[in-house]
Rosetta silent file (secondary structure, phi, psi, omega in degrees, C-alpha in Angstrom):
SEQUENCE: MYQFEYQTPKSAADVVAALKADEDAKVVAGGMTLIPTLKQRLAMPTTLIDLRSIPELKGVREEGGTIVVGAMTTHAEVWADPTVKSKFPALSYLAGKIGDAQVRNRGTLGGSIANADPAADYPAAVLALNATVVTDSREIAADDMFTGLFETALNEGEIITAVRFPIAKRAGYAKFRHPASRYAIVGVMVAETDAGVRVGVTGAGPNAFRLPEMEQALASNFSPDAVANITVSSEDLNGDIHASAEYRAHLVTVMAKRAVEAAMG
SCORE:     score description
SCORE:     0.000 S_00000001
   1 L     0.000  162.181  174.923  153.312  115.465   42.307 S_00000001
   2 L   -96.103  155.168 -179.662  149.672  115.280   43.432 S_00000001
   3 L   -64.880  140.633  178.007  147.305  118.078   42.701 S_00000001
   4 L  -152.246  168.417  172.587  147.062  121.013   45.152 S_00000001
   5 E   -97.054  151.845 -171.395  146.080  124.628   45.370 S_00000001
   6 E  -117.849  129.454 -175.332  148.833  127.287   45.372 S_00000001
   7 E  -130.549  143.506 -179.781  148.525  130.357   47.412 S_00000001
   8 L  -128.799   75.496 -177.666  150.760  133.526   47.705 S_00000001
   9 L   -61.734  167.816 -176.992  149.707  135.365   50.756 S_00000001
  10 L  -114.214   -3.252 -177.644  151.016  138.967   51.363 S_00000001
  11 L  -153.845  163.206 -178.622  151.443  138.923   55.115 S_00000001
  12 H   -67.011  -38.840  171.813  152.291  136.562   57.963 S_00000001
  13 H   -49.724  -42.231 -177.351  148.715  136.900   59.305 S_00000001
  14 H   -61.079  -45.266 -178.412  147.387  135.698   56.107 S_00000001
  15 H   -60.606  -45.793 -178.181  149.641  132.537   56.259 S_00000001
  16 H   -59.819  -46.932 -179.089  148.505  131.810   59.796 S_00000001
  17 H   -63.570  -44.182 -173.433  144.770  132.168   58.712 S_00000001
  18 H   -66.440  -29.009 -175.627  145.258  129.981   55.704 S_00000001
  19 H   -76.169  -38.775 -178.312  146.915  127.129   57.803 S_00000001
  20 H   -68.219  -27.313 -179.655  144.081  127.266   60.208 S_00000001
  21 H   -76.632  -16.455 -169.873  141.585  127.079   57.516 S_00000001
  22 L  -144.726  107.110 -178.765  143.215  123.851   55.884 S_00000001
  23 L   -76.303  -14.768  179.142  144.927  121.503   58.320 S_00000001
  24 L   -99.350   10.565 -178.966  146.516  119.696   55.379 S_00000001
  25 E   -76.050  151.444  179.056  148.051  122.747   54.019 S_00000001
  26 E  -128.898  141.167  171.760  151.964  123.151   53.874 S_00000001
  27 E   -93.211  150.169  172.902  154.106  126.324   53.720 S_00000001
  28 E  -122.103  128.764  175.404  156.989  126.497   51.311 S_00000001
  29 L   -93.441 -102.770  172.657  159.989  128.718   51.772 S_00000001
  30 L   -82.693  -23.282  173.711  162.788  127.877   49.529 S_00000001
  31 L    82.476   15.386 -173.302  161.417  124.449   48.858 S_00000001
  32 L   -64.962  -28.726  164.374  164.705  122.729   49.118 S_00000001
  33 L   -93.039  -49.624 -174.628  163.013  119.792   50.919 S_00000001
  34 H   -60.427  -42.755 -172.469  159.407  120.053   50.259 S_00000001
  35 H   -75.504  -36.170  165.191  159.586  120.088   46.553 S_00000001
  36 H   -61.357  -39.503  168.806  161.647  116.943   46.298 S_00000001
  37 H   -51.264  -53.426 -175.863  159.316  115.310   48.800 S_00000001
  38 H   -59.375  -41.405 -177.678  156.336  116.279   46.637 S_00000001
  39 H   -66.362  -28.484  179.135  158.081  114.870   43.386 S_00000001
  40 L   -88.990    6.854 -178.877  158.568  111.614   45.205 S_00000001
  41 L    60.645   28.188  174.254  154.993  111.620   46.228 S_00000001
  42 L   -82.137  -16.006  178.151  155.900  111.376   49.891 S_00000001
  43 L  -138.071  150.254 -179.329  153.579  114.255   50.957 S_00000001
  44 L  -135.623   65.717  174.904  150.124  115.163   49.811 S_00000001
  45 L   -70.860  150.468  170.351  149.130  118.674   50.862 S_00000001
  46 L   -80.782  -21.224  177.968  145.905  120.060   49.743 S_00000001
  47 E  -149.921  136.777  172.192  147.432  123.505   49.546 S_00000001
  48 E  -109.671  125.395 -177.112  150.791  124.928   49.269 S_00000001
  49 E  -112.737  110.901 -174.565  151.295  128.361   50.735 S_00000001
  50 E   -77.221  120.963  175.609  154.232  130.301   49.328 S_00000001
  51 L   -90.984    5.926 -175.176  156.072  132.699   51.624 S_00000001
  52 L   -65.421  -29.499 -172.413  158.123  134.522   48.983 S_00000001
  53 L   -90.174   14.996 -179.415  155.676  137.422   48.583 S_00000001
  54 L  -109.252  101.751 -170.785  155.817  138.598   52.185 S_00000001
  55 H   -63.263  -30.155  179.275  158.145  141.563   52.650 S_00000001
  56 H   -69.713  -10.045  178.488  158.019  141.420   56.451 S_00000001
  57 H  -101.080   10.383  176.702  159.714  138.031   56.592 S_00000001
  58 L  -115.516  158.982  175.822  162.786  139.321   54.616 S_00000001
  59 L    99.470  168.693  174.725  165.839  141.243   55.258 S_00000001
  60 E  -124.283  138.511  178.004  168.636  141.978   57.900 S_00000001
  61 E  -146.365  157.026  174.494  168.824  144.574   60.390 S_00000001
  62 E   -94.728  135.974 -178.684  170.961  145.447   63.487 S_00000001
  63 E  -151.547  111.104  172.643  168.757  145.932   66.552 S_00000001
  64 L    51.097   48.669  170.386  169.784  146.437   70.355 S_00000001
  65 L    85.105   11.857  179.274  173.059  144.394   70.103 S_00000001
  66 E  -126.819  163.430  172.577  171.521  141.748   67.885 S_00000001
  67 E  -108.790  107.913 -179.938  171.408  140.944   64.171 S_00000001
  68 E   -95.236  120.793 -178.040  167.767  140.138   63.267 S_00000001
  69 E  -116.938  120.835  177.066  167.382  138.099   60.113 S_00000001
  70 E   -52.836  143.982  176.615  164.028  137.548   58.346 S_00000001
  71 L   -53.287  -40.037 -175.553  162.881  134.059   57.914 S_00000001
  72 L   -99.019   20.390  167.069  162.693  134.291   54.208 S_00000001
  73 L   -75.616  125.889  177.934  166.147  135.823   53.769 S_00000001
  74 E   -78.443  156.621 -178.068  168.163  133.446   51.564 S_00000001
  75 H   -53.964  -46.076  172.647  171.514  131.997   52.482 S_00000001
  76 H   -58.646  -35.465  178.650  173.064  134.103   49.658 S_00000001
  77 H   -70.194  -41.945 -178.778  171.534  137.332   51.156 S_00000001
  78 H   -64.586  -42.431  169.417  172.818  136.460   54.526 S_00000001
  79 H   -44.635  -51.304 -169.484  176.242  135.778   53.065 S_00000001
  80 H   -93.896   -9.852 -175.864  176.462  138.968   51.225 S_00000001
  81 L   -61.154  127.077 -179.135  174.826  141.337   53.700 S_00000001
  82 H   -58.185  -32.913 -175.541  177.261  144.045   54.777 S_00000001
  83 H   -68.120  -49.094 -179.693  175.863  144.251   58.207 S_00000001
  84 H   -65.165  -36.845  177.754  176.359  140.473   58.783 S_00000001
  85 H   -71.434  -23.234  171.902  179.950  140.580   57.240 S_00000001
  86 H   -91.657  -32.181 -178.594  181.088  143.363   59.588 S_00000001
  87 H   -94.794  -29.870 -173.891  179.305  142.440   62.683 S_00000001
  88 L  -141.723   59.376 -168.134  179.118  138.732   62.417 S_00000001
  89 H   -61.741  -21.036  176.930  181.583  137.418   59.847 S_00000001
  90 H   -74.306  -26.121  174.915  181.180  133.738   61.138 S_00000001
  91 H   -76.936  -40.950  175.091  177.623  133.762   60.197 S_00000001
  92 H   -56.686  -46.832 -173.932  178.300  135.229   56.789 S_00000001
  93 H   -72.169  -36.085  174.354  180.963  132.578   56.237 S_00000001
  94 H   -48.873  -52.130 -178.086  178.486  129.798   57.408 S_00000001
  95 H   -63.981  -41.644 -177.734  175.834  130.906   54.909 S_00000001
  96 H   -64.184  -22.200  179.759  178.325  131.157   52.169 S_00000001
  97 L   -93.678    6.226 -176.286  179.309  127.452   52.721 S_00000001
  98 L   -88.966  131.975  171.387  175.764  125.989   52.387 S_00000001
  99 L    42.575 -136.867  175.955  175.148  123.763   49.385 S_00000001
 100 L  -119.448 -176.162 -179.118  175.924  125.340   45.941 S_00000001
 101 H   -52.630  -44.412 -177.180  174.916  128.537   44.299 S_00000001
 102 H   -60.787  -55.166  179.312  171.421  127.214   43.429 S_00000001
 103 H   -52.278  -55.063 -175.770  170.739  126.191   47.078 S_00000001
 104 H   -63.934  -26.460  179.630  172.082  129.430   48.476 S_00000001
 105 H   -79.312  -20.971 -176.507  169.954  131.490   46.072 S_00000001
 106 H  -112.041  -36.549 -176.206  166.736  129.647   46.860 S_00000001
 107 L   -69.364  145.362 -178.992  167.105  128.228   50.371 S_00000001
 108 E  -124.093  156.831  178.945  166.180  130.367   53.378 S_00000001
 109 H   -52.566  -57.483  175.539  167.229  130.756   56.896 S_00000001
 110 H   -53.226  -50.178 -178.025  163.805  130.155   58.298 S_00000001
 111 H   -63.830  -35.500  168.788  163.064  127.186   56.209 S_00000001
 112 H   -53.828  -55.324 -174.402  166.395  125.595   57.279 S_00000001
 113 H   -62.847  -55.442  179.891  165.755  126.070   60.877 S_00000001
 114 H   -59.572  -34.197  175.129  162.124  124.813   60.705 S_00000001
 115 H   -66.877  -35.073  179.650  163.136  121.734   58.698 S_00000001
 116 L    47.187   46.320  169.889  165.786  120.927   61.252 S_00000001
 117 L   -60.819  130.705 -177.500  167.817  118.696   58.995 S_00000001
 118 L   -56.977  -27.624 -174.377  170.399  116.946   61.323 S_00000001
 119 L  -107.511   15.143  174.101  173.097  117.997   58.817 S_00000001
 120 L   -76.886  151.517 -170.209  172.023  121.717   58.234 S_00000001
 121 L   -81.674  -45.186 -178.115  174.296  124.445   59.096 S_00000001
 122 H   -53.653  -40.881 -172.166  172.173  127.083   60.954 S_00000001
 123 H   -54.349  -33.013 -178.235  171.137  125.074   63.872 S_00000001
 124 H   -58.987  -47.042 -178.663  174.825  125.167   65.064 S_00000001
 125 H   -63.716  -38.263 -177.270  174.685  128.992   64.887 S_00000001
 126 H   -61.596  -42.102 -176.617  171.276  129.246   66.656 S_00000001
 127 H   -69.768  -53.658 -172.554  172.735  127.152   69.534 S_00000001
 128 H   -61.034  -32.534  177.578  176.229  128.658   69.743 S_00000001
 129 L   -92.971   -3.307 -179.188  174.770  132.200   69.756 S_00000001
 130 L    57.210   42.284  173.429  171.966  131.511   71.939 S_00000001
 131 L   -57.697  155.102  172.092  169.572  132.948   69.257 S_00000001
 132 E  -113.858  122.350 -179.757  166.026  133.673   69.662 S_00000001
 133 E   -88.063  121.962  179.277  163.626  132.069   67.062 S_00000001
 134 E  -100.170  132.886  176.950  160.705  134.463   66.617 S_00000001
 135 E  -113.664 -172.502 -176.024  157.389  133.213   65.430 S_00000001
 136 L   -72.822  -18.164 -169.673  154.035  134.558   64.409 S_00000001
 137 L  -135.937   -2.908 -178.007  152.891  134.056   68.180 S_00000001
 138 L  -167.934 -170.659  174.466  155.853  133.796   70.488 S_00000001
 139 E  -126.131  133.482  170.722  159.783  133.653   70.991 S_00000001
 140 E  -114.749  119.836  176.064  161.571  130.309   71.349 S_00000001
 141 E   -61.499  143.644 -176.664  164.963  130.027   73.094 S_00000001
 142 H   -53.396  -38.403  178.421  167.684  128.343   71.258 S_00000001
 143 H   -61.628  -27.644 -174.595  168.025  125.531   73.797 S_00000001
 144 H   -98.506    0.287 -166.968  164.368  124.699   73.383 S_00000001
 145 L   -86.330  -41.949  178.050  164.226  124.785   69.580 S_00000001
 146 E  -105.084  116.336 -172.484  165.546  121.424   68.248 S_00000001
 147 E   -95.611  -21.201 -174.611  163.846  118.489   69.707 S_00000001
 148 E   176.121 -168.733 -179.653  164.814  115.592   67.525 S_00000001
 149 L   -69.709  119.140 -175.679  165.408  114.431   64.061 S_00000001
 150 L    68.485   11.119 -169.472  163.465  116.720   61.712 S_00000001
 151 E  -119.158  141.827  179.732  161.686  117.850   64.875 S_00000001
 152 E  -141.190  178.231  179.378  161.397  121.339   66.452 S_00000001
 153 L   -77.869   -7.590 -176.040  159.438  123.113   69.157 S_00000001
 154 L   -62.482  139.107  176.447  157.208  124.762   66.525 S_00000001
 155 L   -82.879  160.573  173.549  153.450  124.034   66.879 S_00000001
 156 L   -64.780  136.181 -174.830  151.139  123.124   64.013 S_00000001
 157 L    74.258    0.749  175.126  150.364  126.211   62.025 S_00000001
 158 L   -77.998  127.885  173.846  153.219  128.113   63.705 S_00000001
 159 L  -126.110  152.856  179.648  155.715  129.840   61.407 S_00000001
 160 E   -93.709  143.399 -172.636  158.906  131.429   62.008 S_00000001
 161 E  -109.784  -27.121  177.600  159.103  135.065   61.177 S_00000001
 162 E  -164.038  170.449  164.701  162.694  136.024   62.134 S_00000001
 163 E  -138.102  128.269 -179.827  165.705  134.989   64.161 S_00000001
 164 E   -98.820  109.824 -178.677  167.610  137.226   66.477 S_00000001
 165 E   -90.401  113.958  172.785  171.344  136.628   66.810 S_00000001
 166 E   -62.412  130.506  179.674  173.178  138.285   69.663 S_00000001
 167 L   -73.406  129.245 -164.501  176.376  139.773   68.220 S_00000001
 168 L   -83.123  146.507  171.085  179.358  137.799   69.293 S_00000001
 169 L   -60.499  -46.496 -175.197  182.561  139.148   70.784 S_00000001
 170 E  -159.416  150.403  176.590  184.198  136.469   68.614 S_00000001
 171 E  -159.988  153.630  176.146  182.898  133.425   66.646 S_00000001
 172 E  -148.312  157.985  179.854  183.987  130.830   64.351 S_00000001
 173 E  -138.411  134.860  174.999  182.440  128.044   62.340 S_00000001
 174 E  -135.728  129.945  173.329  184.176  124.942   60.824 S_00000001
 175 E  -134.242  154.024  167.501  182.623  122.122   59.118 S_00000001
 176 E  -101.069  101.184 -162.546  183.660  118.845   57.442 S_00000001
 177 E   -95.366  154.899  172.444  181.256  118.867   54.428 S_00000001
 178 L   -72.705  134.345 -170.041  180.041  115.986   52.231 S_00000001
 179 L   -66.779  -24.845 -177.172  181.752  116.605   48.869 S_00000001
 180 L   -97.871  -47.231 -173.995  178.592  116.363   46.752 S_00000001
 181 L   -86.866  -15.817 -172.999  175.672  117.745   48.852 S_00000001
 182 L    66.055    8.196  172.598  177.876  120.198   50.941 S_00000001
 183 L   -68.031  156.522  174.433  175.869  119.127   53.951 S_00000001
 184 E   -70.097  121.571  169.966  177.789  118.942   57.303 S_00000001
 185 E   -70.722  -41.641  173.917  179.189  115.564   58.051 S_00000001
 186 E  -155.388  128.722  172.940  180.063  117.531   61.177 S_00000001
 187 E  -132.523  136.727 -175.916  179.912  121.372   61.730 S_00000001
 188 E  -128.444  136.471  169.137  180.856  123.132   64.919 S_00000001
 189 E  -122.649  131.223  169.451  180.329  126.981   65.772 S_00000001
 190 E  -105.709  131.506 -178.769  182.142  128.462   68.723 S_00000001
 191 E  -145.975  138.982  177.988  180.959  131.822   70.029 S_00000001
 192 E  -118.701  120.766  173.662  181.748  134.069   72.898 S_00000001
 193 E  -120.871 -171.948  179.185  179.151  136.753   73.811 S_00000001
 194 L   -65.993  -18.517  174.826  178.484  138.847   76.825 S_00000001
 195 L   -85.743   -8.338  179.097  176.705  135.677   78.295 S_00000001
 196 E   127.092 -164.515 -179.192  179.710  133.451   77.950 S_00000001
 197 E  -101.315  132.974 -179.746  181.060  130.803   75.635 S_00000001
 198 E  -135.080  145.880  178.680  178.777  128.445   73.667 S_00000001
 199 E  -131.626  112.125  177.576  179.477  125.530   71.355 S_00000001
 200 E  -101.889  132.992  177.006  176.977  124.325   68.815 S_00000001
 201 E  -121.600  136.734 -177.822  177.256  121.106   66.802 S_00000001
 202 E  -135.241  153.969 -179.628  175.420  120.011   63.770 S_00000001
 203 L    88.729  -28.333 -173.114  175.730  116.887   61.453 S_00000001
 204 L   -84.006  -34.603 -178.894  176.962  114.604   64.261 S_00000001
 205 L  -119.828 -177.279  178.552  173.703  113.607   65.848 S_00000001
 206 L   -66.729  -12.264  170.428  170.043  113.276   65.149 S_00000001
 207 L  -160.138  166.021 -176.237  169.682  116.995   66.002 S_00000001
 208 L   -64.306  149.643  179.240  171.979  119.955   66.883 S_00000001
 209 E  -154.482  162.239 -176.548  173.378  119.972   70.358 S_00000001
 210 E  -104.405  156.675 -176.678  175.785  121.824   72.636 S_00000001
 211 L  -119.629   94.494  179.639  178.974  120.570   74.348 S_00000001
 212 H   -55.845  -42.757 -177.814  179.194  121.954   77.932 S_00000001
 213 H   -56.347  -44.708 -176.672  182.546  120.349   78.645 S_00000001
 214 H   -69.618  -40.694  177.995  184.146  122.337   75.690 S_00000001
 215 H   -55.536  -48.160 -179.720  182.185  125.528   76.777 S_00000001
 216 H   -56.360  -47.060 -170.468  183.681  125.324   80.219 S_00000001
 217 H   -74.916  -25.862  178.140  187.174  124.726   79.090 S_00000001
 218 H   -72.132  -40.176  177.602  186.844  127.653   76.484 S_00000001
 219 H   -52.763  -25.936 -177.333  185.610  129.928   79.196 S_00000001
 220 H   -95.928  -38.361 -174.460  188.807  129.497   81.215 S_00000001
 221 L  -145.557   97.083 -173.242  191.109  129.371   78.135 S_00000001
 222 L   -81.725   92.148 -176.441  189.781  130.418   74.673 S_00000001
 223 L  -155.262  156.762  176.808  192.280  128.555   72.624 S_00000001
 224 H   -67.843  -20.679  173.767  192.390  125.419   70.440 S_00000001
 225 H   -60.633  -33.784 -168.463  194.530  123.717   73.145 S_00000001
 226 H   -66.624  -40.611 -173.164  191.549  124.029   75.519 S_00000001
 227 H  -102.218   -9.182 -175.969  189.439  121.598   73.443 S_00000001
 228 H   -54.994  -32.616 -172.555  192.171  119.484   71.720 S_00000001
 229 L  -105.741    8.067 -178.464  192.059  116.703   74.302 S_00000001
 230 L   -88.624  119.136 -174.821  188.254  116.605   74.849 S_00000001
 231 L  -101.464  138.509 -178.737  186.816  113.348   73.517 S_00000001
 232 L  -101.258  135.677  177.029  183.184  113.291   72.462 S_00000001
 233 L   -75.882  143.827  179.229  181.285  110.007   73.027 S_00000001
 234 L   -80.966  -11.491 -178.631  180.094  108.230   69.908 S_00000001
 235 L   -58.085  122.842  177.783  177.002  107.055   71.752 S_00000001
 236 L    73.167   13.630  169.796  173.812  108.382   70.046 S_00000001
 237 L   -91.693  155.397  178.980  175.667  109.923   67.166 S_00000001
 238 L   -63.530  132.624  169.397  174.842  109.444   63.633 S_00000001
 239 L  -130.912  127.517  178.189  176.429  106.475   61.654 S_00000001
 240 L  -146.356 -166.219  179.126  175.901  105.965   57.904 S_00000001
 241 L   -68.587  -21.412  177.016  177.547  105.306   54.699 S_00000001
 242 L   -84.038  -29.107 -174.988  179.359  108.731   54.767 S_00000001
 243 L  -163.731  135.393  169.597  180.770  108.463   58.355 S_00000001
 244 L   -78.314  164.398 -178.245  180.563  106.157   61.308 S_00000001
 245 H   -56.890  -39.771  178.065  179.490  107.369   64.612 S_00000001
 246 H   -60.520  -44.792  179.210  183.094  107.089   65.897 S_00000001
 247 H   -64.035  -39.655  175.032  184.488  109.047   63.089 S_00000001
 248 H   -55.682  -52.398  177.724  181.818  111.839   63.659 S_00000001
 249 H   -53.917  -36.562  177.571  182.883  111.933   67.396 S_00000001
 250 H   -64.392  -54.278  176.477  186.439  112.385   66.301 S_00000001
 251 H   -50.401  -40.821 -179.715  185.459  115.075   63.816 S_00000001
 252 H   -53.036  -46.132  174.651  183.682  117.045   66.501 S_00000001
 253 H   -62.294  -35.201 -176.611  186.785  117.655   68.219 S_00000001
 254 H   -71.109  -48.521 -169.387  188.808  118.497   65.129 S_00000001
 255 H   -71.959  -35.398  176.216  186.048  120.916   63.816 S_00000001
 256 H   -60.821  -48.817 -179.848  185.881  122.555   67.445 S_00000001
 257 H   -61.557  -45.870  175.387  189.620  123.237   67.365 S_00000001
 258 H   -69.834  -27.166  171.518  189.304  124.943   63.858 S_00000001
 259 H   -66.539  -38.288  173.461  186.310  126.851   64.879 S_00000001
 260 H   -62.018  -53.919  179.279  188.245  128.297   67.838 S_00000001
 261 H   -56.652  -33.138  175.121  191.142  129.099   65.510 S_00000001
 262 H   -69.512  -33.527  175.866  188.802  130.862   63.179 S_00000001
 263 H   -68.561  -28.960  172.032  187.177  132.811   65.918 S_00000001
 264 L   -78.730   -2.424  176.153  190.695  133.970   67.012 S_00000001
 265 L    78.941    0.000    0.000  191.465  135.330   63.571 S_00000001
């Protein structure tokens, strides 16, 4: 690693101030991506700003028909939280299937969403639930959040403080995971809320996306049969040593069916 200054601010406001003071500074949440990047000398920040000591960025609470999850809440904490388990079991299930125990106990919800890895799990939930990403300065709608490969709507120096998930009437998540990394080759969350049915897909493309055709079919008939014959184009999907674009397209339909089955209990 290169030499850098290490800071542990106590508030989100302190983080924002530190980022404004040093344009080459980087924030570190769980460090699941940043630390390996530093070890490989692919990044050279002058300052690392650790978010772990900021209480306002942690925890889960129910608020006005939503579940609000602090950005620095770990995957393990989301999985084990009794409110999440009772009000939104699909999100609990999703968090419990991320990586291995070490990743779940270090990685954070906010860090995962801000990093926008194309194979990360949470983006599917953000889209399917029409969640709101809360930052230090504004609120970002789910459909505006993920803009490309490792790209989001976040501005320079802007940090995620929490994510607000509407409580679903029913929701399910299914993923075909890589056997070593547990990343999603394809992951699909299907959710029905007061606003309707939404389908969020991760792993298949360069960024998470929705499937309007499946949403419309499920709005009329919420069953696995409604999506069973919907084919997804492989154009613009990821193709690599793990799975071709055509195989991922096939998996989207398979995982969508399983997600609907999970949502139906």
